[in-house]
Coordinates of C-alpha atoms in Angstrom, one line a residue:
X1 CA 124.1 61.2 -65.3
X2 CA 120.9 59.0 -65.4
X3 CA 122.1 55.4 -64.9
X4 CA 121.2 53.0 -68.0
X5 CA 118.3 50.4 -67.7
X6 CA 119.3 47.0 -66.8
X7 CA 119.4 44.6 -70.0
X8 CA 116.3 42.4 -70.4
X9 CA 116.8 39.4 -73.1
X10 CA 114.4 38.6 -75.6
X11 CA 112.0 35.4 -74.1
X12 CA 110.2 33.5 -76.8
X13 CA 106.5 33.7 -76.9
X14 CA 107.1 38.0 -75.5
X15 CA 106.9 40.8 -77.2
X16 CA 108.6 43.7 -75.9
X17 CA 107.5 47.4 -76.0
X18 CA 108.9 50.6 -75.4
X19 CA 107.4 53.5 -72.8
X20 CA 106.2 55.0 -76.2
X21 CA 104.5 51.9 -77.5
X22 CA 102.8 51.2 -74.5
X23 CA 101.7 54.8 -74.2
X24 CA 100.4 54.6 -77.9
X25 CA 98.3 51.3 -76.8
X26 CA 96.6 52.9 -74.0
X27 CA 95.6 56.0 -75.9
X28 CA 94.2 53.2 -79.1
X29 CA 90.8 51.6 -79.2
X30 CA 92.4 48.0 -79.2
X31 CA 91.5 45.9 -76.1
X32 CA 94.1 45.1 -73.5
X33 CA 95.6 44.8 -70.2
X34 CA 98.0 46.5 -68.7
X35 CA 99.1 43.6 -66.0
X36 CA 101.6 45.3 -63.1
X37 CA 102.7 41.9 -61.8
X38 CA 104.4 43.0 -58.4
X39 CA 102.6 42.5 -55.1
X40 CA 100.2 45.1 -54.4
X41 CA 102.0 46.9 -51.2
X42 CA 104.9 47.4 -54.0
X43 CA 102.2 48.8 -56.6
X44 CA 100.9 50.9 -54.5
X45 CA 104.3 52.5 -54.2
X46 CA 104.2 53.8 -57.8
X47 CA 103.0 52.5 -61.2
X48 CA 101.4 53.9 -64.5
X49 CA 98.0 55.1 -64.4
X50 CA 96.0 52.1 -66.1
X51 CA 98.0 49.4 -64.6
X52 CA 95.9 46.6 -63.0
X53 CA 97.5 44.6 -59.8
X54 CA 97.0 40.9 -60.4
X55 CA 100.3 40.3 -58.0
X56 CA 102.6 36.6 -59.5
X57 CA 101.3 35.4 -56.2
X58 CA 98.0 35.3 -56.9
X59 CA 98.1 35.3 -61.0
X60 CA 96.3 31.9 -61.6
X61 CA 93.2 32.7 -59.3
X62 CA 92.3 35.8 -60.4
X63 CA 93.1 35.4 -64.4
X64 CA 90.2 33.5 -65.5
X65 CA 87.7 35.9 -64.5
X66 CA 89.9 39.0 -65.1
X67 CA 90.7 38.3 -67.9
X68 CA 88.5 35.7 -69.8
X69 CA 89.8 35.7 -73.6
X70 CA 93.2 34.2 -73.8
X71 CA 94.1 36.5 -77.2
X72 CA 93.3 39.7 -75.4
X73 CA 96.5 41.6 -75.8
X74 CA 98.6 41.6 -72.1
X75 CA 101.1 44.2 -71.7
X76 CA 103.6 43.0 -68.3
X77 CA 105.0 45.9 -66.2
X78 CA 107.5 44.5 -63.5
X79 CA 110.8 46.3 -61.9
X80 CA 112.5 43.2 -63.0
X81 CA 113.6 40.7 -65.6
X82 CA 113.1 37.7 -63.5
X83 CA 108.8 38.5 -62.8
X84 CA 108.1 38.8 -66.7
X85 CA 109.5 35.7 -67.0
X86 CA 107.5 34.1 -64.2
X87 CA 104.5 35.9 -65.6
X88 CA 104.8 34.8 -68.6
X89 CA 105.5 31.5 -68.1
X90 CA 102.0 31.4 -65.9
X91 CA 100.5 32.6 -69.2
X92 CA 101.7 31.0 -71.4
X93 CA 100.1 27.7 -69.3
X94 CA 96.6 29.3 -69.5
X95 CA 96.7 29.2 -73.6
X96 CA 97.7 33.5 -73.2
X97 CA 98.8 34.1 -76.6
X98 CA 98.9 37.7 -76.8
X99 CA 101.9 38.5 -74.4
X100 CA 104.0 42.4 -74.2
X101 CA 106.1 43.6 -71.7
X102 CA 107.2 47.3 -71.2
X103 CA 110.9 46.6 -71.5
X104 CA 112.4 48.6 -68.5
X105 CA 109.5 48.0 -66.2
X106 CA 108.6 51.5 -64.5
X107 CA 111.6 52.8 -64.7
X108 CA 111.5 53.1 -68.8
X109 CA 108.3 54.5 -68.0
X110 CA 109.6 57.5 -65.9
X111 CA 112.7 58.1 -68.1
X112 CA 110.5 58.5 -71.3
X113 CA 109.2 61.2 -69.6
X114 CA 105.8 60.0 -68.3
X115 CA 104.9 59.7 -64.6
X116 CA 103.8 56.9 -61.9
X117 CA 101.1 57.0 -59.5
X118 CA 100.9 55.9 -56.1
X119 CA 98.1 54.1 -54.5
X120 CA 95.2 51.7 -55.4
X121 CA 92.1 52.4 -57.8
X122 CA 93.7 55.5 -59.5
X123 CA 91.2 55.7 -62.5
X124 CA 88.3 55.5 -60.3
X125 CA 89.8 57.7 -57.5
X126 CA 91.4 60.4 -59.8
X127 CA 87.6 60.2 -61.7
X128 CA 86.1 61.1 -58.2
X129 CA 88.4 64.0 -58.3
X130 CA 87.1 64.8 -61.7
X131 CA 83.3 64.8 -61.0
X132 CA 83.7 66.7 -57.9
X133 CA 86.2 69.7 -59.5
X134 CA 83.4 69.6 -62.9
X135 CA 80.2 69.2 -61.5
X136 CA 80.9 71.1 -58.5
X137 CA 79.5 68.2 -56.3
X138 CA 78.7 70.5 -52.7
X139 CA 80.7 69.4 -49.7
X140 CA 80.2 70.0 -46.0
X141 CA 83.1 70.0 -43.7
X142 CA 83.0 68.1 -40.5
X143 CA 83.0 70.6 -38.6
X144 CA 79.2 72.0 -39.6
X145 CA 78.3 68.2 -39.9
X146 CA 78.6 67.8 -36.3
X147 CA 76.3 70.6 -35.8
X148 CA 73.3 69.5 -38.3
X149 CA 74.1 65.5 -36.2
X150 CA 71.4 65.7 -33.8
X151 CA 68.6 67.1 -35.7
X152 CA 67.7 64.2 -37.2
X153 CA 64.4 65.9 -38.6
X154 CA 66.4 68.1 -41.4
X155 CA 69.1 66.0 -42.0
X156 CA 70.2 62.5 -42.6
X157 CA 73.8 61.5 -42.6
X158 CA 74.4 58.4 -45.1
X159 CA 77.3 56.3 -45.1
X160 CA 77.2 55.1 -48.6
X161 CA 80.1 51.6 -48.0
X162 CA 79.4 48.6 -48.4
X163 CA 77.6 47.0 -44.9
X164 CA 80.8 45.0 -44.1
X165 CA 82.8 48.3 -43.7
X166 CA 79.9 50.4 -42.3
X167 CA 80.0 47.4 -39.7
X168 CA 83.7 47.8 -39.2
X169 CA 83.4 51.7 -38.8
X170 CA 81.1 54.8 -39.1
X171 CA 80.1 57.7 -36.6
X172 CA 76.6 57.5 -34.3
X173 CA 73.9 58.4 -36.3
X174 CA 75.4 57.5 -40.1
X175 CA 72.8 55.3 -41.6
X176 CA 74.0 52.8 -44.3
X177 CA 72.8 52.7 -47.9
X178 CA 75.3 51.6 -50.1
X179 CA 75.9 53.8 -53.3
X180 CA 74.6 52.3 -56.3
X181 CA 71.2 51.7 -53.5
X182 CA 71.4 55.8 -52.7
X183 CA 68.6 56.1 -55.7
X184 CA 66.7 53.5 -54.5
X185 CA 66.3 53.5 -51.3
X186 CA 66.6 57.5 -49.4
X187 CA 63.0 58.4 -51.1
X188 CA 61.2 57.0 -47.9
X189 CA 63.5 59.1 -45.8
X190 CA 63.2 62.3 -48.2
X191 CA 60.7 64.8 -46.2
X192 CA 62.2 68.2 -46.0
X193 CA 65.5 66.7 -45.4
X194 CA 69.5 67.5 -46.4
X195 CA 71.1 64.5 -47.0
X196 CA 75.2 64.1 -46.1
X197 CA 76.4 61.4 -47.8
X198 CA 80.1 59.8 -46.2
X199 CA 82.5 57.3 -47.2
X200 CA 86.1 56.6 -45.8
X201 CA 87.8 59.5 -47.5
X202 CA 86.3 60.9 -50.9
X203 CA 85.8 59.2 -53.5
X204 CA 82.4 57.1 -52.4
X205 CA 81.1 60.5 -50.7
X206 CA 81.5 62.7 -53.9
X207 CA 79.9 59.6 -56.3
X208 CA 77.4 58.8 -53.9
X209 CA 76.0 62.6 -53.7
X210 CA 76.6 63.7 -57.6
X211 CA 74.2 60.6 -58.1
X212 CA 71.6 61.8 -56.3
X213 CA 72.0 65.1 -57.5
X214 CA 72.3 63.6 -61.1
X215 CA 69.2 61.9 -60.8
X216 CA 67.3 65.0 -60.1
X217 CA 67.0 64.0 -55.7
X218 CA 64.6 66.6 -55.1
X219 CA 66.2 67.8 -52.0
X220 CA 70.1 69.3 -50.9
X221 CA 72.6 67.0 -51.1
X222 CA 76.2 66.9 -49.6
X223 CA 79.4 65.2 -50.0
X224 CA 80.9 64.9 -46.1
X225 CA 83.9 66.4 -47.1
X226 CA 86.9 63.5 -46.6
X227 CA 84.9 61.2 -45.0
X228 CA 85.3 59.3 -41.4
X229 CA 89.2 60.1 -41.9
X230 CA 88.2 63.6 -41.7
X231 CA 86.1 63.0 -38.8
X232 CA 88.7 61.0 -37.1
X233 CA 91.7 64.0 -37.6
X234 CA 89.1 66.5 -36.2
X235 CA 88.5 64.3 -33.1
X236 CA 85.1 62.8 -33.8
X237 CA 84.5 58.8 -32.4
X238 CA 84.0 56.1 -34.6
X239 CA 82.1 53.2 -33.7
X240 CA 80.9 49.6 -35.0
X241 CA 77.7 50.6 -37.2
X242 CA 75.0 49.1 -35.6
X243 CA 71.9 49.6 -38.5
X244 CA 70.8 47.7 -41.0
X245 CA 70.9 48.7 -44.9
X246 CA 68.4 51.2 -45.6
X247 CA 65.1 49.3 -46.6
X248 CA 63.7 48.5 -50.1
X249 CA 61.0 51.3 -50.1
X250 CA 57.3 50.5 -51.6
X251 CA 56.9 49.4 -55.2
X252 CA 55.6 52.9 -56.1
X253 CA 58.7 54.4 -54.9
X254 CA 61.0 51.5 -56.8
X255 CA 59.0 52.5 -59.6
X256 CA 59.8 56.5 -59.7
X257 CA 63.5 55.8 -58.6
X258 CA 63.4 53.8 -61.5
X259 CA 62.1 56.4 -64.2
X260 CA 64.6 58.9 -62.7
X261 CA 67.9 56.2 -63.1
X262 CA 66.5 55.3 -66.9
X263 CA 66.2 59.1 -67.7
X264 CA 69.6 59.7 -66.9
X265 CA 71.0 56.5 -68.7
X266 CA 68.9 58.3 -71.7
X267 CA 70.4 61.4 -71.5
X268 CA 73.9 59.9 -72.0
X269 CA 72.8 57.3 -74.6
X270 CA 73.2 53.8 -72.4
X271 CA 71.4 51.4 -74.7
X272 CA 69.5 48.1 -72.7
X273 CA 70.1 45.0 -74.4
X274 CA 68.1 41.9 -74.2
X275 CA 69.1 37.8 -74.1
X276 CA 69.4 37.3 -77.5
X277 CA 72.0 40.5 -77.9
X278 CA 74.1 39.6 -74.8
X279 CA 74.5 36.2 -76.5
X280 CA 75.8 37.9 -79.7
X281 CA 77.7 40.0 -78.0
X282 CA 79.7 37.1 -75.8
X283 CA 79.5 34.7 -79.2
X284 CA 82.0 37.6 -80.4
X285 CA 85.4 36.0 -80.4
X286 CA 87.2 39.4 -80.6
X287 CA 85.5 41.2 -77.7
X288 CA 85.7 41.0 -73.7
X289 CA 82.0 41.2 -72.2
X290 CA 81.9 41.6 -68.5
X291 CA 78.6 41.0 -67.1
X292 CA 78.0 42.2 -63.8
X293 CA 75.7 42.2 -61.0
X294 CA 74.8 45.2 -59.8
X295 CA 72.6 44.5 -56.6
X296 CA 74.1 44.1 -53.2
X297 CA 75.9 40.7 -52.8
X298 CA 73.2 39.9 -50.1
X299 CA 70.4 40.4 -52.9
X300 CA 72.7 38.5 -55.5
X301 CA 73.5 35.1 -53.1
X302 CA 70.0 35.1 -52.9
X303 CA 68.6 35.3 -56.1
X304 CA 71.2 34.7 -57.8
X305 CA 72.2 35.1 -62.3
X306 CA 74.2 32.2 -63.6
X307 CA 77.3 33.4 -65.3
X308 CA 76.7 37.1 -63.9
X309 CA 79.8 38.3 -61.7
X310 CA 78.3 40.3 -58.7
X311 CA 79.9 43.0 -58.6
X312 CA 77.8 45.9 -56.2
X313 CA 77.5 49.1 -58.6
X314 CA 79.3 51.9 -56.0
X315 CA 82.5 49.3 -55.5
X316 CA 82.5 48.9 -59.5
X317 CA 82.6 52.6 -60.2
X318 CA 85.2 52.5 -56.4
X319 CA 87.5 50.3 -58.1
X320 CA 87.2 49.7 -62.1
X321 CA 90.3 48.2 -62.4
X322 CA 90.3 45.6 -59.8
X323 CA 86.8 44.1 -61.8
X324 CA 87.3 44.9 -65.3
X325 CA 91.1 45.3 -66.1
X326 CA 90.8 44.5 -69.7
X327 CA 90.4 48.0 -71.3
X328 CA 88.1 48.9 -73.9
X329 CA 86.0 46.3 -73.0
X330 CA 82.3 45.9 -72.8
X331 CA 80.6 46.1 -69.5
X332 CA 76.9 44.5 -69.5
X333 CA 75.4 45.6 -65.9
X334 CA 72.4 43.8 -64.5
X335 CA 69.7 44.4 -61.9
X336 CA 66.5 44.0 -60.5
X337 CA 64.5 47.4 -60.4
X338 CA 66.4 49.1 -63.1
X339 CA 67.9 51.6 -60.7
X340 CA 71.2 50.3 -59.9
X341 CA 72.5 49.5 -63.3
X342 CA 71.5 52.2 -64.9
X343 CA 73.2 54.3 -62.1
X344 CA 76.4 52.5 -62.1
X345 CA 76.4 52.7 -65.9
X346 CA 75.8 56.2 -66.1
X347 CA 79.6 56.6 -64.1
X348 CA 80.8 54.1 -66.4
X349 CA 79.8 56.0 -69.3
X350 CA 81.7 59.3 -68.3
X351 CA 84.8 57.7 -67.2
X352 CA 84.9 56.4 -71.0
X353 CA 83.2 52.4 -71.1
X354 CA 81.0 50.9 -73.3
X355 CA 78.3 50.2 -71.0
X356 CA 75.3 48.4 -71.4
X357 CA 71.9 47.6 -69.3
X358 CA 70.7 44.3 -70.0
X359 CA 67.0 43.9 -69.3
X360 CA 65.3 40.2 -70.3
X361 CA 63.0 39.9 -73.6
X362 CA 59.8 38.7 -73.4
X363 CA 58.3 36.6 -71.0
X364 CA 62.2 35.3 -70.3
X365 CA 63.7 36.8 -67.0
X366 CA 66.8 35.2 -67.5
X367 CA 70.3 35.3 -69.6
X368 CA 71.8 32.3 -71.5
X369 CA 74.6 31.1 -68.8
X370 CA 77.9 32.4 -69.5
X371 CA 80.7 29.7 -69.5
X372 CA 82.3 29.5 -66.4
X373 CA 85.7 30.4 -66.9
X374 CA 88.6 27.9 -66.7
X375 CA 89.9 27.3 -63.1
X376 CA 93.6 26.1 -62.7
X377 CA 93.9 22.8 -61.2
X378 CA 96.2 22.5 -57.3
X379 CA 99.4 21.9 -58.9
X380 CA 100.2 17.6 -59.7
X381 CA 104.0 18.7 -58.4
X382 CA 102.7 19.3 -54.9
X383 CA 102.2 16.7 -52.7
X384 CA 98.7 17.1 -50.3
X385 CA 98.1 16.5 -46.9
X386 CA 94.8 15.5 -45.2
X387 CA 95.0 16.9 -41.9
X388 CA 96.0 13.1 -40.3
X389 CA 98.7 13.2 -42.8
X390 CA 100.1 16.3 -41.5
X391 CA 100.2 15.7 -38.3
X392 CA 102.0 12.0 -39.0
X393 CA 104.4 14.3 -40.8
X394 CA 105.0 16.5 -38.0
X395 CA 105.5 13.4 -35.3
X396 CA 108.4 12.3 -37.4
X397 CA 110.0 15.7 -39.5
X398 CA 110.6 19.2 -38.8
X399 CA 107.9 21.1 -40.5
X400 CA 107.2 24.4 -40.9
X401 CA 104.0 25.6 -41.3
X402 CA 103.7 28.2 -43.7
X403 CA 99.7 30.4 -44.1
X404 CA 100.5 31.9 -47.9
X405 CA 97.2 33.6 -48.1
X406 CA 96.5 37.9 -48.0
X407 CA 98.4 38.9 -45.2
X408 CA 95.8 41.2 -43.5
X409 CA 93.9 37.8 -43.1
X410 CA 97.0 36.3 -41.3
X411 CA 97.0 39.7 -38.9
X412 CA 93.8 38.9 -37.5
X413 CA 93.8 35.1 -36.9
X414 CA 95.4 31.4 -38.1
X415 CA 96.8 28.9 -37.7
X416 CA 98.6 27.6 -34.5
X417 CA 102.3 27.7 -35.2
X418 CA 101.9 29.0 -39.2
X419 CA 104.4 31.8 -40.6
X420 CA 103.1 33.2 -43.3
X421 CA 105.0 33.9 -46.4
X422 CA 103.4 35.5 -49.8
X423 CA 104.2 33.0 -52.8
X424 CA 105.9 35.5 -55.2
X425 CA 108.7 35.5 -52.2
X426 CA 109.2 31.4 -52.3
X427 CA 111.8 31.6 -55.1
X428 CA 114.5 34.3 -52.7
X429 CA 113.3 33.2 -49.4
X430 CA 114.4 29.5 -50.4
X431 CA 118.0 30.5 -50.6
X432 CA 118.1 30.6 -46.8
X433 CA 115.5 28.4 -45.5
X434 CA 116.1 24.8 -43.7
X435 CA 116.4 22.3 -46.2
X436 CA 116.2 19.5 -43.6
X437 CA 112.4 20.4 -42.7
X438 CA 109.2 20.2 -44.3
X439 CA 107.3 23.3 -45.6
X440 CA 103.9 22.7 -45.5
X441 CA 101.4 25.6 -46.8
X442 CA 98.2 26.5 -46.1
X443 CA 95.8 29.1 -47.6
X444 CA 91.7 29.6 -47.9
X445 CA 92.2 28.2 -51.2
X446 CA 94.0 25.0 -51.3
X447 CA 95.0 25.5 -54.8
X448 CA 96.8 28.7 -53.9
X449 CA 98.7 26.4 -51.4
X450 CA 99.3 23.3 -53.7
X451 CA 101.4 26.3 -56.2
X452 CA 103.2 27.3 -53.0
X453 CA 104.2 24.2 -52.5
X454 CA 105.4 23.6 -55.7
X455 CA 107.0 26.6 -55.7
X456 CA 109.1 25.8 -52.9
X457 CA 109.9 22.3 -54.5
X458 CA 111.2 23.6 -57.7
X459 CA 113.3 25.6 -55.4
X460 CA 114.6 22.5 -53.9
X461 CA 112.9 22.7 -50.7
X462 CA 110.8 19.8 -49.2
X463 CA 107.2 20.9 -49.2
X464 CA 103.5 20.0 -49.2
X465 CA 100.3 21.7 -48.4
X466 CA 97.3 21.3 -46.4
X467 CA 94.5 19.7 -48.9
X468 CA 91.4 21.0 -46.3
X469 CA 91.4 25.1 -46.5
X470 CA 92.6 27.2 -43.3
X471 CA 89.0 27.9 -42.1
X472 CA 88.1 23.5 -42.2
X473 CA 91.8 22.5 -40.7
X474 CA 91.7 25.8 -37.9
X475 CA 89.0 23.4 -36.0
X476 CA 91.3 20.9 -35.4
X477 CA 95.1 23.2 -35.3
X478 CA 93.2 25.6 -34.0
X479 CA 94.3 29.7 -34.3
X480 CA 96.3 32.3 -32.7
X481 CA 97.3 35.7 -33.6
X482 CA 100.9 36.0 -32.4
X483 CA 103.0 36.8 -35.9
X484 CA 106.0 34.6 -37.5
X485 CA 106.5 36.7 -41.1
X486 CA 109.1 35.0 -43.1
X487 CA 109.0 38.4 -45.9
X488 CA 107.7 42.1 -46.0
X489 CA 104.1 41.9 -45.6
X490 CA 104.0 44.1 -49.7
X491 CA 101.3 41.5 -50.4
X492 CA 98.3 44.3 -49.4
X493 CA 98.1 47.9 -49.3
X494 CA 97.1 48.5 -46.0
X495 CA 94.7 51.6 -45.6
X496 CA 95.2 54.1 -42.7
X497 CA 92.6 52.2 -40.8
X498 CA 94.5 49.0 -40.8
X499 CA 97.9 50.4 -39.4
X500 CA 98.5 50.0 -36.2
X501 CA 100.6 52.9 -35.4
X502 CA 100.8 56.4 -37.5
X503 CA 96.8 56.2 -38.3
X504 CA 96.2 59.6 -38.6
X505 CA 99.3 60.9 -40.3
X506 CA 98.4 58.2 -42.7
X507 CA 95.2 59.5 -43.3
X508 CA 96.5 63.1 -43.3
X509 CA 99.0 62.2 -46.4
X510 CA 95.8 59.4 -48.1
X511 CA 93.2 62.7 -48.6
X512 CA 96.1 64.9 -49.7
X513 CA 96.9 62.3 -51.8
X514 CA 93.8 61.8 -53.6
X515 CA 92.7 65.4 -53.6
X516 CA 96.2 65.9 -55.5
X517 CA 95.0 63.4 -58.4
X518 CA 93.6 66.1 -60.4
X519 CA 96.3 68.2 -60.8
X520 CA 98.8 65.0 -62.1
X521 CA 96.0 64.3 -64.9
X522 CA 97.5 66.2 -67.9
X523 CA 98.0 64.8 -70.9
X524 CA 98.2 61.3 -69.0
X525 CA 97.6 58.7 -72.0
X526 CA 94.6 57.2 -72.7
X527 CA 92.3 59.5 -70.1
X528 CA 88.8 59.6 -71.7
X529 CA 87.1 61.1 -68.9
X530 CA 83.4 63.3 -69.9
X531 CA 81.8 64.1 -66.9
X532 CA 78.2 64.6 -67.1
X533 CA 76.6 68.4 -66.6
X534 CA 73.1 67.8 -65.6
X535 CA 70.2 70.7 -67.1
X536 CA 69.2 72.1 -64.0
X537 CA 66.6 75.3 -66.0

């Protein structure tokens, strides 16, 4: 016998919903977020399609940007009573009037008879699936890779990541040309050449390649079938990339790349939209508009568009929900040679957005500013510490230094002495800390560290936090590496790359598990994807 669902009591200001209700939502044309409010290790674990991780640890940073309009319609998914009411109460501070839950958390969800997914990025990654099984999207296995390597003459292997990954990662000879560039920038290296085109496992291969193939790349194009994981298993090396990104090519060759990414925005009726319509369209009090950057972050620090998100097209299309988790809204992308927006939009378009280009009116080459979105202030509860302070604390108290920030970051380096502890955790791991020391915290972002703190205070802890971030105080504590965790380390899904032990089993189980996507689509509410079949006669 199925055991009944825990009771959850009504909370002013909350609306609770049903497994069917929310299912109804997500297959409806009204705009809203579907807000899974665990930390992201726990997520991963298992949660509905469309939910969005924007972890209670980290709720207040990532809000204003995620989700800009504070009557957009939230729906809370938890495993517990106790985290909707934490959530909401953090909502109900930013103005958030428009506040669900899915009474039952997950659990109601899988008893109604619906199912859970496991992992990060499911839209976009179950999409790759998608493209690849529909458009057929030719794949190479490692094994004939390795042969075609050395002939650099016939074929060119691309890794299509972003160049802080390539740099972490790739195989000798992988050039780097991340995938919304592909388009842009392999017609230089085109003569009477195949082109294999990688990522870590599959999903930025199979985009990366269908795009060039989509744009009508006059020459063969393959997907490395599962990526470096694949060539990892079957006992290639992997190395530090040591090449820059692929070059901008000559204006003549921006220009044809460009006629090739407009005719394929065409064909699936992306409109571009000028100044004075983006203004309408964010002057609409009713609507999300996202407006993204497109170009690589380098191009984007450097010339940069006021109120524009960067927001690189392939890690977009890689991970929808982390950038835009407020569904059915509009998505306004932005570029410089009209080749990587209309690209990225193109993939935006099949997997079921409303998509714009925006391209400036006139003798204008700029946007009307969008309002930068409302930041939440360090907390007035907590109490700061300059770095003096801290230490004058420390010569007279027991204190216990405590790094809150994404646990991966606390693997590699910080500070001398710090624990680390994620923030959603403060409230249980209270019950047994040492209520005659101080509990300082620490983050990259001392606001994240002044809600710790406060945190720990309304749990009746004494506590402060370090007023200069962990990068400014680590030149005077300085940094070490040895661990102190206080909690589970749930904070971060950790890929197979960032274990360190069981790396290739992982990566065994992370391709089986996203080549098994498409078979758990069926009748999964609110999936809209059309993939596009490009006229090849």
């Amino acid at each position: 016998m199925t055991p009944s669902l825990p009771h959850w009591p009504d909370l002013p200001g909350l609306i609770f919903w049903d497994a069917h209700q929310v299912a109804h939502c997500l297959r409806g044309s009204m705009e809203h977020v579907l807000m899974d409010v665990r930390e992201e290790g726990v997520f991963a674990q298992g949660h509905l399609f469309y939910a969005a991780s924007l972890p209670l640890s980290r709720l207040e940073l990532r809000l204003p940007q995620c989700v800009p309009r504070r009557d957009t319609a939230i729906v809370l998914v938890a495993d517990d009573f106790s985290s909707i009411e934490r959530a909401l109460a953090v909502l109900h501070q930013g103005g958030y009037r428009q506040v669900h839950a899915l009474r039952g958390g997950n659990q109601a969800w899988l008893e109604a008879g619906y199912r859970l997914f496991s992992g990060i990025y499911v839209p976009s990654k179950a999409f790759g699936e998608v493209v690849e099984h529909q458009a057929q999207t030719p794949h190479m296995p490692v094994g004939e890779a390795k042969t075609h390597l050395a002939d650099s003459k016939q074929h060119i292997f691309v890794d299509c990541r972003p160049e802080s990954e390539y740099q972490d990662f790739t195989f000798e000879g992988a050039l780097n040309c991340p995938g919304a560039e592909l388009v842009l920038r392999l017609p230089p290296q085109s003569q009477a050449r195949t082109v294999v085109v990688n990522c870590a496992g599959r999903t930025r291969s199979i985009i990366g390649a269908q795009s060039l193939i989509n744009a009508g790349y006059p020459h063969t194009v393959y997907a490395l079938e599962n990526g470096t994981m694949a060539w990892h298993l079957e006992g290639g090396a992997l190395q530090p990339g040591r090449l820059p990104v692929l070059p901008m090519p000559s204006a003549a060759e921006i220009e044809k790349a460009s006629q090739r990414a407009c005719a394929l925005a065409e064909a699936l009726q992306i409109r571009w939209i000028d100044a004075d319509q983006l203004q309408a369209m964010r002057e609409q009090q009713d609507r999300t508009t996202y407006c993204f950057d497109v170009r690589l972050p380098s191009a984007s620090a450097q010339s940069p568009f006021p109120g524009w998100v960067s927001a690189p097209g392939g890690q977009l299309v890689q991970s929808t929900d982390l950038y835009a988790p407020v569904r059915r809204a509009r998505v306004v992308l932005r570029d410089t040679e009209k080749v990587q927006a209309p690209m990225t939009a193109h993939w935006l378009a099949q997997m079921g957005w409303e998509v714009y280009c925006f391209l400036p009116n006139g003798a204008s080459v700029s946007s009307p500013p969008a309002p930068a979105p409302a930041r939440w202030p360090v907390s007035p509860a907590a109490r700061a510490l300059d770095l003096p302070a801290y230490r004058a604390l420390a010569a007279q108290h027991p204190v216990m230094l405590i790094d809150c920030d994404d646990s991966r970051a606390y693997r590699r380096e910080h500070l001398h002495q710090a624990h680390w502890l994620t923030r959603s955790r403060i409230p249980e791991w209270a019950k047994t800390a040492d209520a005659k020391s101080w509990h300082v915290f620490t983050s990259s972002d001392a606001r994240l560290a002044s809600w710790a703190a406060a945190d720990a205070q309304a749990a009746g802890l004494a506590a402060a936090y370090l007023q200069e971030g962990s990068q400014t105080a680590a030149a005077v504590l300085g940094t070490e590496s040895q661990l102190r965790l206080l909690c589970p380390t749930d904070d971060a899904w950790y890929s197979p790359y960032q274990l360190d032990t069981g790396v290739s089993e992982a990566m065994r189980q992370y391709i089986e598990w996203e080549t098994d996507l498409l078979a758990q689509l069926d009748q999964e509410p609110g999936v809209q994807f059309q993939i596009y079949q490009r006229d090849t006669a």
